[in-house]
PDB file of C-alpha atoms in Angstrom:
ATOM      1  CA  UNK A   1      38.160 -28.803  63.240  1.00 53.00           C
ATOM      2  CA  UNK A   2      38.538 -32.876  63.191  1.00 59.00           C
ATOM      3  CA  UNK A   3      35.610 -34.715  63.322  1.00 72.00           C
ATOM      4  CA  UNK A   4      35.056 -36.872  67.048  1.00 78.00           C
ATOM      5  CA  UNK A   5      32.562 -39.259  65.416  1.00 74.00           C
ATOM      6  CA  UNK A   6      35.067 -41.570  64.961  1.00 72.00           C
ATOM      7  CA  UNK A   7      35.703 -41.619  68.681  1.00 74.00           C
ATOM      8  CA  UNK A   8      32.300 -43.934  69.052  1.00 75.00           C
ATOM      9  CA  UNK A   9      32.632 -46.002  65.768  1.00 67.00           C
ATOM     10  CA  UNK A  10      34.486 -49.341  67.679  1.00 66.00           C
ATOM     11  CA  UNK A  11      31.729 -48.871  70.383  1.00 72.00           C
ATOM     12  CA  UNK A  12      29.759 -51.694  69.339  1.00 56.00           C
ATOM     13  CA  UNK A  13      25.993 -52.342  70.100  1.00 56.00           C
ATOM     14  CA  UNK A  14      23.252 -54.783  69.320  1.00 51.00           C
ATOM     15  CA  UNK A  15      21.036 -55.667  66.781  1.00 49.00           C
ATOM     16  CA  UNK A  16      18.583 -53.767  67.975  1.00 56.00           C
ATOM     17  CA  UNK A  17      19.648 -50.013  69.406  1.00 67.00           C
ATOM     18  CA  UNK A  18      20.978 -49.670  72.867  1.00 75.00           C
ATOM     19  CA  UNK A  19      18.597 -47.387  74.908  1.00 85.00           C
ATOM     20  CA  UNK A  20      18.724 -45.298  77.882  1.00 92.00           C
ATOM     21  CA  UNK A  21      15.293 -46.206  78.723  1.00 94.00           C
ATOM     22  CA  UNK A  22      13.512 -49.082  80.087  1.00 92.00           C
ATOM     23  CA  UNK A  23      14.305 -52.029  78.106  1.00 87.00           C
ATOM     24  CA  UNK A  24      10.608 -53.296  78.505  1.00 90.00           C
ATOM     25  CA  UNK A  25       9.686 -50.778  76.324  1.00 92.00           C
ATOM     26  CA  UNK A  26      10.630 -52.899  72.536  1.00 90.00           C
ATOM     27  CA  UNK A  27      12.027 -50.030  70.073  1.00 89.00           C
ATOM     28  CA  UNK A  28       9.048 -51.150  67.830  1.00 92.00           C
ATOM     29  CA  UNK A  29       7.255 -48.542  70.471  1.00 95.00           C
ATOM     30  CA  UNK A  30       9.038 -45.574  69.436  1.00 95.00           C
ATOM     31  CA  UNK A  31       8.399 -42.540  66.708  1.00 96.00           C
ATOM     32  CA  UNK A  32      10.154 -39.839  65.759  1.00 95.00           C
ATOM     33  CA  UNK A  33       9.628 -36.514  66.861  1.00 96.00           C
ATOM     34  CA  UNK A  34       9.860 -33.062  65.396  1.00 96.00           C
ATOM     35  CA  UNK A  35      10.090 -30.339  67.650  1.00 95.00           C
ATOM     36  CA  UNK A  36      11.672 -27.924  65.090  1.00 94.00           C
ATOM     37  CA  UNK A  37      11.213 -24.216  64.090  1.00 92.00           C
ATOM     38  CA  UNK A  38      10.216 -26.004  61.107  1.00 95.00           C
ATOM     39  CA  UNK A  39       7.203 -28.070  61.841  1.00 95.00           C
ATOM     40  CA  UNK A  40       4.389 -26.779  60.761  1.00 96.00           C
ATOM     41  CA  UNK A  41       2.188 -28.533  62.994  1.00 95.00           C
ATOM     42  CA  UNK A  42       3.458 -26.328  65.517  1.00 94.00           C
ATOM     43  CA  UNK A  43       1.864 -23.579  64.428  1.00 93.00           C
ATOM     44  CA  UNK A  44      -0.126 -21.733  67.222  1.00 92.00           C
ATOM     45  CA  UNK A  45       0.624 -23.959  69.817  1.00 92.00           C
ATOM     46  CA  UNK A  46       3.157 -22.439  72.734  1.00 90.00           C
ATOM     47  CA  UNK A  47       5.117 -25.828  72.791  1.00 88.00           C
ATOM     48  CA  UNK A  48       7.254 -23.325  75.928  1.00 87.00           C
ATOM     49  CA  UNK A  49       4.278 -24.245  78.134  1.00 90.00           C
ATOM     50  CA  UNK A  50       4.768 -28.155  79.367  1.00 91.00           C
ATOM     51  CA  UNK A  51       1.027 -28.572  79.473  1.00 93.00           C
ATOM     52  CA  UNK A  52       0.295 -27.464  75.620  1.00 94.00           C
ATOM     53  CA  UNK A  53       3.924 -29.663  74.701  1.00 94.00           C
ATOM     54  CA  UNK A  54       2.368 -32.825  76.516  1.00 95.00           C
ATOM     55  CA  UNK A  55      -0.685 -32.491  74.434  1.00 96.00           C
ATOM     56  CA  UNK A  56       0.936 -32.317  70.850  1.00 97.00           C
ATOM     57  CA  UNK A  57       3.394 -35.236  72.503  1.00 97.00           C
ATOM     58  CA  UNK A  58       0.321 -37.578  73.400  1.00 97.00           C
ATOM     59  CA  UNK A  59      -1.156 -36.856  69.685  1.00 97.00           C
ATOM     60  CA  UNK A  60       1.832 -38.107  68.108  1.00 98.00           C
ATOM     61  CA  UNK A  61       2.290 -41.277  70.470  1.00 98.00           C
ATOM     62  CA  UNK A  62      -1.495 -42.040  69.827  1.00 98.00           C
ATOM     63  CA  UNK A  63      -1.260 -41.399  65.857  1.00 97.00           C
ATOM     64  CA  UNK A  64       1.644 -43.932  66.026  1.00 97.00           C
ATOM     65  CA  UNK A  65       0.290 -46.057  68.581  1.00 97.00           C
ATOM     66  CA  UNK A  66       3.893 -45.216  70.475  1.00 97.00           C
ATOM     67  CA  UNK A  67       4.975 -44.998  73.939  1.00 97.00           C
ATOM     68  CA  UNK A  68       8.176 -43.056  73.526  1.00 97.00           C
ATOM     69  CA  UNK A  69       8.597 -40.279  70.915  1.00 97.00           C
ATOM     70  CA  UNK A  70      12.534 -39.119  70.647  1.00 96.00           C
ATOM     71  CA  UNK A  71      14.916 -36.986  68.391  1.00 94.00           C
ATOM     72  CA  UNK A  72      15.788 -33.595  68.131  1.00 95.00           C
ATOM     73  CA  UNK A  73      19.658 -33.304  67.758  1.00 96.00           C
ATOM     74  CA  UNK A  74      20.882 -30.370  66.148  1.00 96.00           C
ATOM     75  CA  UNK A  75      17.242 -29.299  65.935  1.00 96.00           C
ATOM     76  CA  UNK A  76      16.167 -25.847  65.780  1.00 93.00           C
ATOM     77  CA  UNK A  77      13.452 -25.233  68.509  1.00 90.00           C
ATOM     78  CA  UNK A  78      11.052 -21.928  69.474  1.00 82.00           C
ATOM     79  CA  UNK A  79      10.676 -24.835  73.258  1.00 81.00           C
ATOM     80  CA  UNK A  80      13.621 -22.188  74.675  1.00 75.00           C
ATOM     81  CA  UNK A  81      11.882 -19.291  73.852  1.00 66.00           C
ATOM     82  CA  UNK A  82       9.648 -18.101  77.103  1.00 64.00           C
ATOM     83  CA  UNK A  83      13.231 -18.161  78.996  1.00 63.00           C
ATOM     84  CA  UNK A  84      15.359 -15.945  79.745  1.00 63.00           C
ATOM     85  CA  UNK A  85      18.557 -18.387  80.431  1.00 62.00           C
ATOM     86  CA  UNK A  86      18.059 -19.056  76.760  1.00 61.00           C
ATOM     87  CA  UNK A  87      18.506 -14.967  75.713  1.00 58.00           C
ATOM     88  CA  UNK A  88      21.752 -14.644  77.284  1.00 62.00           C
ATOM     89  CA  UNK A  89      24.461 -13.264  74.784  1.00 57.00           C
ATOM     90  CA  UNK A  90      22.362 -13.934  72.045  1.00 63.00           C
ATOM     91  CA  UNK A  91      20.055 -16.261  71.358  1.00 79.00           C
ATOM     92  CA  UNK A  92      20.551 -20.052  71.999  1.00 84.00           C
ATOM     93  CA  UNK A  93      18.118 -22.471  70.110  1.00 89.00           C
ATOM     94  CA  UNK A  94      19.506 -25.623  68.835  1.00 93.00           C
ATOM     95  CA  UNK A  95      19.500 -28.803  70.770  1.00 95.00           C
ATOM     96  CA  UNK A  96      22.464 -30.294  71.597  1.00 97.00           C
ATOM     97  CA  UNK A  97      21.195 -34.015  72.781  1.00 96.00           C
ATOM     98  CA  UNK A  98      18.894 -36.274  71.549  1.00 96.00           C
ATOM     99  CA  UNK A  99      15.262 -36.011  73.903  1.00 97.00           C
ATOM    100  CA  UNK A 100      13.167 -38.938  74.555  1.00 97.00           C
ATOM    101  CA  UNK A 101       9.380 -38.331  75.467  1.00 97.00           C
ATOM    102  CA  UNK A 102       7.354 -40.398  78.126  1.00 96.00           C
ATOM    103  CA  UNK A 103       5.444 -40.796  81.165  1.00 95.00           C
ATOM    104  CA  UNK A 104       7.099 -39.382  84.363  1.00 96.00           C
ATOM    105  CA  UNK A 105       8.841 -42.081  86.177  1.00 96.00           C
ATOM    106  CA  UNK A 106      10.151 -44.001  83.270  1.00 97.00           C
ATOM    107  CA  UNK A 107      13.042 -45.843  84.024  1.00 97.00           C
ATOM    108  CA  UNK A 108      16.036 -44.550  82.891  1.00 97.00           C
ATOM    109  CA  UNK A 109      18.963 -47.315  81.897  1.00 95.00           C
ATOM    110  CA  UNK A 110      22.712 -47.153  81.452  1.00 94.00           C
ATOM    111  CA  UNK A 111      23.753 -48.185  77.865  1.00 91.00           C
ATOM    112  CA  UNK A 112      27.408 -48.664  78.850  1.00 91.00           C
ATOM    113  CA  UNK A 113      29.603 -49.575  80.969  1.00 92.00           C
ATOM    114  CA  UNK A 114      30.903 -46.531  83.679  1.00 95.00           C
ATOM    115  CA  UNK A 115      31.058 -44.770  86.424  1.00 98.00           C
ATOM    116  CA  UNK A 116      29.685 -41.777  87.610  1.00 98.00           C
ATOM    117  CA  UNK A 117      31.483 -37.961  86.986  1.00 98.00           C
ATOM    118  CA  UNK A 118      29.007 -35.615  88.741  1.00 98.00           C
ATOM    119  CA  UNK A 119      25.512 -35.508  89.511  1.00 98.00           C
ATOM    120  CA  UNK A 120      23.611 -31.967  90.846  1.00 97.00           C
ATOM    121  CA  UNK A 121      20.331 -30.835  90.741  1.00 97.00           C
ATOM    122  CA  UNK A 122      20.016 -27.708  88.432  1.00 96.00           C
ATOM    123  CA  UNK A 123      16.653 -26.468  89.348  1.00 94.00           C
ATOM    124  CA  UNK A 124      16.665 -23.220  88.263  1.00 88.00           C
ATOM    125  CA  UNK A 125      13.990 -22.249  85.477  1.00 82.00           C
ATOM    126  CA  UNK A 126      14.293 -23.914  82.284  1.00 82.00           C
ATOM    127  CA  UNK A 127      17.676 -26.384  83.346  1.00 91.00           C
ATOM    128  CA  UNK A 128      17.743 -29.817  83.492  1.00 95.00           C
ATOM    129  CA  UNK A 129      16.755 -30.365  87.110  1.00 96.00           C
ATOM    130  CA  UNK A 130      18.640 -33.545  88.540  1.00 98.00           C
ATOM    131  CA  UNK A 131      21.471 -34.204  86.536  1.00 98.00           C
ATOM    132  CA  UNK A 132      23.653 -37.085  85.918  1.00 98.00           C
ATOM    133  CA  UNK A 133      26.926 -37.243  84.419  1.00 98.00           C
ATOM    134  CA  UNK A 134      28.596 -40.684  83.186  1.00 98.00           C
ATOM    135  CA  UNK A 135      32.015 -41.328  82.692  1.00 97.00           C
ATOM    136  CA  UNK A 136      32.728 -43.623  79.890  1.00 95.00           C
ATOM    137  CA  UNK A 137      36.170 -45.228  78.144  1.00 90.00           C
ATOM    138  CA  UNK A 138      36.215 -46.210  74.627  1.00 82.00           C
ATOM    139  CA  UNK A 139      37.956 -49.440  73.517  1.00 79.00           C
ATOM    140  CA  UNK A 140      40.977 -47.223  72.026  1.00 80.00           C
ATOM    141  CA  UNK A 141      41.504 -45.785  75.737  1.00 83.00           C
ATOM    142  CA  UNK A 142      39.576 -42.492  75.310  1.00 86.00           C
ATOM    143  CA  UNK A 143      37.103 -40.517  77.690  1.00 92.00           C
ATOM    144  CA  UNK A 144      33.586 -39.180  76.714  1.00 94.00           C
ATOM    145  CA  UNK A 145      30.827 -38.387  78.540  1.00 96.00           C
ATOM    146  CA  UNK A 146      26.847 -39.521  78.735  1.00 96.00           C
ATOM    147  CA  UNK A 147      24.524 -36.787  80.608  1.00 98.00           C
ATOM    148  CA  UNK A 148      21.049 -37.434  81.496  1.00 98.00           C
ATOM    149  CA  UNK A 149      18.803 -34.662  82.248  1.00 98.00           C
ATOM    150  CA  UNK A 150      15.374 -34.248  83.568  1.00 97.00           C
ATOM    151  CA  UNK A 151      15.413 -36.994  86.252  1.00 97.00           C
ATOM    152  CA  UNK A 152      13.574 -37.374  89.381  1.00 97.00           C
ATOM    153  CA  UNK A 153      15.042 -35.765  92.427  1.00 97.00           C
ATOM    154  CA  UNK A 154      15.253 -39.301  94.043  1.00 97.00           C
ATOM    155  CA  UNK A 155      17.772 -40.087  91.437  1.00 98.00           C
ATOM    156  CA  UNK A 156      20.590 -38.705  93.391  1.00 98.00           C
ATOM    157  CA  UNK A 157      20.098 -40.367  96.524  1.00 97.00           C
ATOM    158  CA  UNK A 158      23.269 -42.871  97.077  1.00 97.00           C
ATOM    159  CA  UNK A 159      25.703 -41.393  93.951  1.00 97.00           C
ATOM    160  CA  UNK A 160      28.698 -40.525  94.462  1.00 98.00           C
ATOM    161  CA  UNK A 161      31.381 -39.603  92.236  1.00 98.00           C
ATOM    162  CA  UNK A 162      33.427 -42.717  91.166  1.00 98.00           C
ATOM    163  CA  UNK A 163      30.701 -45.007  91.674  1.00 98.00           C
ATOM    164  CA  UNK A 164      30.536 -48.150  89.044  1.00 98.00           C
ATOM    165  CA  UNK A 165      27.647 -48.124  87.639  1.00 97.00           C
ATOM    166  CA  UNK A 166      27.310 -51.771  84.592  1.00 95.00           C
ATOM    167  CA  UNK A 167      25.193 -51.302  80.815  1.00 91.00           C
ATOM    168  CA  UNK A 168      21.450 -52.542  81.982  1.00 91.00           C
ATOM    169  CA  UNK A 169      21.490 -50.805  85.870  1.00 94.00           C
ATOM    170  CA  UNK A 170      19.025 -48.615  86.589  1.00 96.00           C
ATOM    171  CA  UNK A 171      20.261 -45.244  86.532  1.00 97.00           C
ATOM    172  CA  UNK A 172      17.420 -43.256  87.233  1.00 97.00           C
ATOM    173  CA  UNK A 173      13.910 -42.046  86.654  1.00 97.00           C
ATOM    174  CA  UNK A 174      11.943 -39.017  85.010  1.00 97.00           C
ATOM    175  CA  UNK A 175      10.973 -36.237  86.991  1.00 96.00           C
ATOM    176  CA  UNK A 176       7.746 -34.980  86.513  1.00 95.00           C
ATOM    177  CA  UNK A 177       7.183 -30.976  85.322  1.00 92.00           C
ATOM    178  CA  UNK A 178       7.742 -29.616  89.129  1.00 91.00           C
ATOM    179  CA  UNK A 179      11.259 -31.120  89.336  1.00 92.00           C
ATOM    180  CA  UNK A 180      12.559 -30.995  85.844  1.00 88.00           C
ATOM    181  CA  UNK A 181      11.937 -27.169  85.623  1.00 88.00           C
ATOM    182  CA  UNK A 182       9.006 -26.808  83.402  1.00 87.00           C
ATOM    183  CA  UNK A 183       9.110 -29.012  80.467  1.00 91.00           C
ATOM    184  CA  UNK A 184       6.730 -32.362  80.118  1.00 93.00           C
ATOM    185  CA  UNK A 185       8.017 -35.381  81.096  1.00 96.00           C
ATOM    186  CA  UNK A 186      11.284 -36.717  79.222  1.00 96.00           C
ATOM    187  CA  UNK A 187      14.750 -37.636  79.006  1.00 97.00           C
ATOM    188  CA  UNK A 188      17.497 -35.403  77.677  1.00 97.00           C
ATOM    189  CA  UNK A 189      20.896 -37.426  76.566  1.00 97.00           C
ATOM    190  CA  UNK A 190      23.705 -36.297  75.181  1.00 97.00           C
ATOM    191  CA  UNK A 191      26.995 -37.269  74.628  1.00 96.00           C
ATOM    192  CA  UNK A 192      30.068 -35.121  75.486  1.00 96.00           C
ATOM    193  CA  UNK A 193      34.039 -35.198  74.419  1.00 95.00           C
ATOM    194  CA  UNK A 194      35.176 -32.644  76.465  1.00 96.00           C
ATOM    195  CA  UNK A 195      33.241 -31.192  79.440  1.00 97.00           C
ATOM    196  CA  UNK A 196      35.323 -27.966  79.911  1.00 97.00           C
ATOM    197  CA  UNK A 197      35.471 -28.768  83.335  1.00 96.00           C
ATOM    198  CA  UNK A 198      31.521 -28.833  83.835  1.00 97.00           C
ATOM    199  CA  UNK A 199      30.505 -30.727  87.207  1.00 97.00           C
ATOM    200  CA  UNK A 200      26.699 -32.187  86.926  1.00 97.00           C
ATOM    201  CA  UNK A 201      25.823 -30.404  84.204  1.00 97.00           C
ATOM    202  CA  UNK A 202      26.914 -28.788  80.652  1.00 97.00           C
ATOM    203  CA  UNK A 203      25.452 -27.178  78.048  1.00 95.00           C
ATOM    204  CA  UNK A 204      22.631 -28.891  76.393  1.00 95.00           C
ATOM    205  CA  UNK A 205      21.429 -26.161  73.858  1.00 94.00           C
ATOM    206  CA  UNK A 206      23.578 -23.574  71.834  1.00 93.00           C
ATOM    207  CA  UNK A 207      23.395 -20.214  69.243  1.00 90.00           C
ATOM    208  CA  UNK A 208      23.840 -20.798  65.591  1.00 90.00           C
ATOM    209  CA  UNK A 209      27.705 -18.998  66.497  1.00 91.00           C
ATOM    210  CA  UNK A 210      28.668 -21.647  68.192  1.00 93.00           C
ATOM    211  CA  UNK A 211      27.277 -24.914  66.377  1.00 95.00           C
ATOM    212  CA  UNK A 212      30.104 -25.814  64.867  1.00 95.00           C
ATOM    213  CA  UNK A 213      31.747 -26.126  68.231  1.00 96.00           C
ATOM    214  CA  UNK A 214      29.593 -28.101  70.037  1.00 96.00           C
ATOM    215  CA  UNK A 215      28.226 -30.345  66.955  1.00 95.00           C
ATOM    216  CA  UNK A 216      32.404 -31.795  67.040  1.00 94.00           C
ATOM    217  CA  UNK A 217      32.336 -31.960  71.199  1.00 96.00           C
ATOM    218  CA  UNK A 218      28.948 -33.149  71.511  1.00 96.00           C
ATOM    219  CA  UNK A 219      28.447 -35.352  68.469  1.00 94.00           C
ATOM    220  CA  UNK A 220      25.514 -37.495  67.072  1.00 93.00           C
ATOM    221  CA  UNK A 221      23.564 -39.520  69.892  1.00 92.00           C
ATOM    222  CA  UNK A 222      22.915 -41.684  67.381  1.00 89.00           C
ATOM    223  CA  UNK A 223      26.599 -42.887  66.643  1.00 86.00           C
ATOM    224  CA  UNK A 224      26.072 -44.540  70.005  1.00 85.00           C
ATOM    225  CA  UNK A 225      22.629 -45.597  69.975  1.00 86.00           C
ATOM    226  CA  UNK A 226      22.186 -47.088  66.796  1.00 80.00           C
ATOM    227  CA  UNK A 227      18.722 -46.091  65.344  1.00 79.00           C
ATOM    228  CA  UNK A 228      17.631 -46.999  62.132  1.00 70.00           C
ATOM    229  CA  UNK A 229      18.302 -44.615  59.830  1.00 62.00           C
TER     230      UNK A 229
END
């Protein structure tokens, strides 16, 4: 199957990354993450309950004196594992966006340009809660897509689909555990060639089956963002 990385590769960006969080917070205040299968450190804690996940969260951002911990693309996670939506026709484990970890409330920031697709609130157990869905066109003339999951419920007030939204508006804000269905406090993103004629939300973790799939229509975060590597 082609490769769509090279859909984002004349999407340029600043020096420093472009972030879909509050640009008060300087990248200098954010660490890396593991939330893998993998990570030992992991190890007896239940990382499915929010409260137990916030804990090993704040114990990373205080060993690296950090205010927003991130990755996870393509990682493989045992977070999904308490839920049944997850278990349906075979197990789906691996993350399909990149997550960014912070205090509920956190200002959530449009990197681009566009205007909005969809927006819903998808509040059943273990989903995204309020959803937002970006519509986006490259410099060649091409569509993707930004979602943003895990908002605030007040998020939604005053969308609607169509509506212009400029790189550096305030999008939105992070929901706290109640509204964004049981996880701790943070923002998923992921970016999206094709949404299959999704409407406010999409797929945000898959099965091993089907990673080669989604790893072409929901490539690297990162080709956008710009992290250091």
């Amino acid at each position: 199957m082609p490769s769509n990385d090279s859909l984002f590769h004349d999407i340029s960006h600043a020096e420093a990354p472009i972030l879909p969080l509050d640009w008060a917070i300087p990248f200098k205040a954010y660490c890396s993450l593991d939330l893998s299968i993998e990570n030992k450190e992991l190890n007896g804690i239940v990382i499915s309950d929010p409260l137990a996940c916030q804990r090993y969260i704040d114990s990373v951002l205080e060993k690296n004196g950090a205010q927003v911990a991130y990755g996870g693309y393509l990682e493989k996670r045992a977070l999904y594992a308490d839920s049944d939506r997850f278990s349906e026709g075979g197990a789906r484990n691996i993350h399909l966006g990149v997550d960014f970890w912070c205090k509920a409330g956190t200002n959530v920031i449009a990197p681009l340009n566009a205007t909005v697709h969809s927006f819903k609130n998808n509040s059943d157990k273990g989903n995204y809660g309020p959803t937002i869905i970006l519509e986006h066109k490259s410099p060649v003339g091409a569509m993707f897509y930004t979602l943003y999951g895990h908002l605030s419920v007040q998020s939604l007030d005053g969308l609607y689909r169509g509506k212009p939204v400029k790189r550096g508006d305030v999008l939105a804000g992070l929901g706290t555990p109640d509204i964004n269905v049981n996880y701790a406090p943070h923002l998923h993103f992921q970016l999206i060639v094709d949404l299959q004629g999704y409407n406010g939300d999409y797929p945000g973790v898959c099965s091993q089956e089907h990673v080669e799939f989604y790893r072409n229509n929901c490539p690297d975060p990162n080709l956008l963002l710009g992290f250091p590597e």
